mmCIF file of C-alpha atoms in Angstrom:
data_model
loop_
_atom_site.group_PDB
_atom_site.id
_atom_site.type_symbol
_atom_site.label_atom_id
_atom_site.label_comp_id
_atom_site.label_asym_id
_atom_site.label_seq_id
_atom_site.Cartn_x
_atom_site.Cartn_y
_atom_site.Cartn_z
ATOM 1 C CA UNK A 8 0.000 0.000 0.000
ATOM 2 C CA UNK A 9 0.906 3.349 -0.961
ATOM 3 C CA UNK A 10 -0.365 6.490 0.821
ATOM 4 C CA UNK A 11 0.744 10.371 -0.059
ATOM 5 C CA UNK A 12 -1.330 13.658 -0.815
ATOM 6 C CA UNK A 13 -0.386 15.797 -4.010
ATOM 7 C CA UNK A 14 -0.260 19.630 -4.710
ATOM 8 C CA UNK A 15 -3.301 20.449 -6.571
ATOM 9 C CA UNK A 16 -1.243 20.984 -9.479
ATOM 10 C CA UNK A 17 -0.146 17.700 -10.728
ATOM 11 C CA UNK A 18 -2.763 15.806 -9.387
ATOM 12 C CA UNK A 19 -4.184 15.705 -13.134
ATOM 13 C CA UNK A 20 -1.272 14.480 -14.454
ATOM 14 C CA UNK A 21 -0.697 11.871 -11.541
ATOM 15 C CA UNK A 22 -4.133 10.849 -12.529
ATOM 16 C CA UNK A 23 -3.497 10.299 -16.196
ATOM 17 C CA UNK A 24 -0.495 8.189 -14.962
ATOM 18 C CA UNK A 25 -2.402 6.072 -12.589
ATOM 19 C CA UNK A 26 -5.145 5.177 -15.820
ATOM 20 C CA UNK A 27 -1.715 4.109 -18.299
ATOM 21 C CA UNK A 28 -0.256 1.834 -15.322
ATOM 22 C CA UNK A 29 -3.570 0.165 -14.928
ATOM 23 C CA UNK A 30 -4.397 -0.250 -18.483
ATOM 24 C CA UNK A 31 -0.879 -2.071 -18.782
ATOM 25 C CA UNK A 32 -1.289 -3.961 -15.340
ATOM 26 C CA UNK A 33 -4.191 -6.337 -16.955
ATOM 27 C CA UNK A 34 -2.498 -7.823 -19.690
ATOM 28 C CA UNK A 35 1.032 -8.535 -17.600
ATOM 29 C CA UNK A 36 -0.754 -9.572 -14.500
ATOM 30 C CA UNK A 37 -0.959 -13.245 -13.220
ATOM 31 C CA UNK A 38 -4.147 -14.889 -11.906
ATOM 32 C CA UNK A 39 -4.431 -13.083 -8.111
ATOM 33 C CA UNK A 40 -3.409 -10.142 -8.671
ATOM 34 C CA UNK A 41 -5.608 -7.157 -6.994
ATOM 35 C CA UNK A 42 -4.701 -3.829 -7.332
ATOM 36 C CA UNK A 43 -6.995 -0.689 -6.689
ATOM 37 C CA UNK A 44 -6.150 2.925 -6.122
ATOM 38 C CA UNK A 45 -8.090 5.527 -4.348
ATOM 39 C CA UNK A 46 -8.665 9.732 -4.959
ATOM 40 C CA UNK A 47 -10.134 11.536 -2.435
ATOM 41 C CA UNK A 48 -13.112 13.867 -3.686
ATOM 42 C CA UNK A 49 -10.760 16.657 -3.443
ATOM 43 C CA UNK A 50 -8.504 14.999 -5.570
ATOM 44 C CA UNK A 51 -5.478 15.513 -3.570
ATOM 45 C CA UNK A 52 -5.078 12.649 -1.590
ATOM 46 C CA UNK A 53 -4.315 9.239 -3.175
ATOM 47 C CA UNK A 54 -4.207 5.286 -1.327
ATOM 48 C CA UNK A 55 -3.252 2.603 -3.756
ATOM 49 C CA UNK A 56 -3.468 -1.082 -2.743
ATOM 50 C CA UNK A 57 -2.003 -3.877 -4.730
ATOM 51 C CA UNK A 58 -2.642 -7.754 -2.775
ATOM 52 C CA UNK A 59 -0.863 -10.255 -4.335
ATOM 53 C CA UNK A 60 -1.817 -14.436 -3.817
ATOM 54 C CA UNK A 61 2.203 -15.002 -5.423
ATOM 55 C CA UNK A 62 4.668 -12.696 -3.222
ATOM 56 C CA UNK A 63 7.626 -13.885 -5.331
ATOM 57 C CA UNK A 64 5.673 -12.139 -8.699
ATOM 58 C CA UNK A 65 4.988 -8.603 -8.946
ATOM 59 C CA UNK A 66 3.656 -7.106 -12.346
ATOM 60 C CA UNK A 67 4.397 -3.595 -11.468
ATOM 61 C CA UNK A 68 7.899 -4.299 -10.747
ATOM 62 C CA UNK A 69 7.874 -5.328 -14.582
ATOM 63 C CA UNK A 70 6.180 -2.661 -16.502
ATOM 64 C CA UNK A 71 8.306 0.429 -17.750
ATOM 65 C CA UNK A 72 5.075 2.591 -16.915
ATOM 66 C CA UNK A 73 5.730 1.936 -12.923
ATOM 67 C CA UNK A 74 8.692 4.012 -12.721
ATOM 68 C CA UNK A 75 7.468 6.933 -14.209
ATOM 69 C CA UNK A 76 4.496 6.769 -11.912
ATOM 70 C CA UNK A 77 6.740 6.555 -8.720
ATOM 71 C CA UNK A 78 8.128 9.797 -10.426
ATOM 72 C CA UNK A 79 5.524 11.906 -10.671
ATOM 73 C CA UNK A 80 4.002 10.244 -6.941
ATOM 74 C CA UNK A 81 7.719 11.817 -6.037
ATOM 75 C CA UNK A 82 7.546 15.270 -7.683
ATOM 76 C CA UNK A 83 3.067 15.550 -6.471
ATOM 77 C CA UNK A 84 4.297 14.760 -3.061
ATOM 78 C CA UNK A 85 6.932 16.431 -3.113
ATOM 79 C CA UNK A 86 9.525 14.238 -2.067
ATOM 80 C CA UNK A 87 11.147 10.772 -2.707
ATOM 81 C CA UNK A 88 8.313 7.814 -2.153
ATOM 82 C CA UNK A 89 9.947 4.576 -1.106
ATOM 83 C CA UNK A 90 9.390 2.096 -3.597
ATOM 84 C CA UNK A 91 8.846 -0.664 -1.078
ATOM 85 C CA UNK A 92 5.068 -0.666 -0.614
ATOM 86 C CA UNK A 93 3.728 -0.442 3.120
ATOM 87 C CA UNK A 94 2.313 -4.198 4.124
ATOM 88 C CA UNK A 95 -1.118 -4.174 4.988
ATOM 89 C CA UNK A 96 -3.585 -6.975 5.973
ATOM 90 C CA UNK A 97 -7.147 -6.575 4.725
ATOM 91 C CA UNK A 98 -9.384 -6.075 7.544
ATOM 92 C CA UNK A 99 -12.370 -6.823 5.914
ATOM 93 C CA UNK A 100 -14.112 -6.782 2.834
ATOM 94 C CA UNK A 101 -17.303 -6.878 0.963
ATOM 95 C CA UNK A 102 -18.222 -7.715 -2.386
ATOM 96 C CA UNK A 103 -22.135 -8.361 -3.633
#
């Protein structure tokens, strides 16, 4: 899990990033793979969650779009993002 807020400014273009990573997620990802990502309404304020079934395989870590997305995560929050994710365990979940 990743957690950060943006400057207003490139919050757009953060966005626009976000929608190319996921659009080249689904064709590279493996079977288990569950990734989401999160705006607030005011559009500053960004969560994204990827849970994995396969630790050892990570599609992001494969796609040339992922670094340029930590980049501009760096340069909205302004500062260096870690690219080690934050564990998280799911604390519940519903789905109808």
């Amino acid at each position: 899990m990743v957690r950060f807020n943006a400057a207003v400014d490139p919050a757009a273009e953060l966005r626009d990033r976000l929608t190319g990573v996921y659009a080249a997620l689904d064709p590279a990802s493996t079977t288990g793979t569950t990734s989401t990502a999160y705006a607030s309404e005011s559009g500053t304020g960004f969560v994204s969650a990827l849970e994995l079934t396969d630790l050892t395989t990570n599609p992001l870590l494969m796609l040339p779009e992922a670094p340029r997305l930590r980049d501009v995560i760096s340069r909205a929050a302004g500062g260096l993002i870690a690219p080690t994710p934050e564990p998280f365990t799911i604390a519940g979940a519903y789905k109808s």
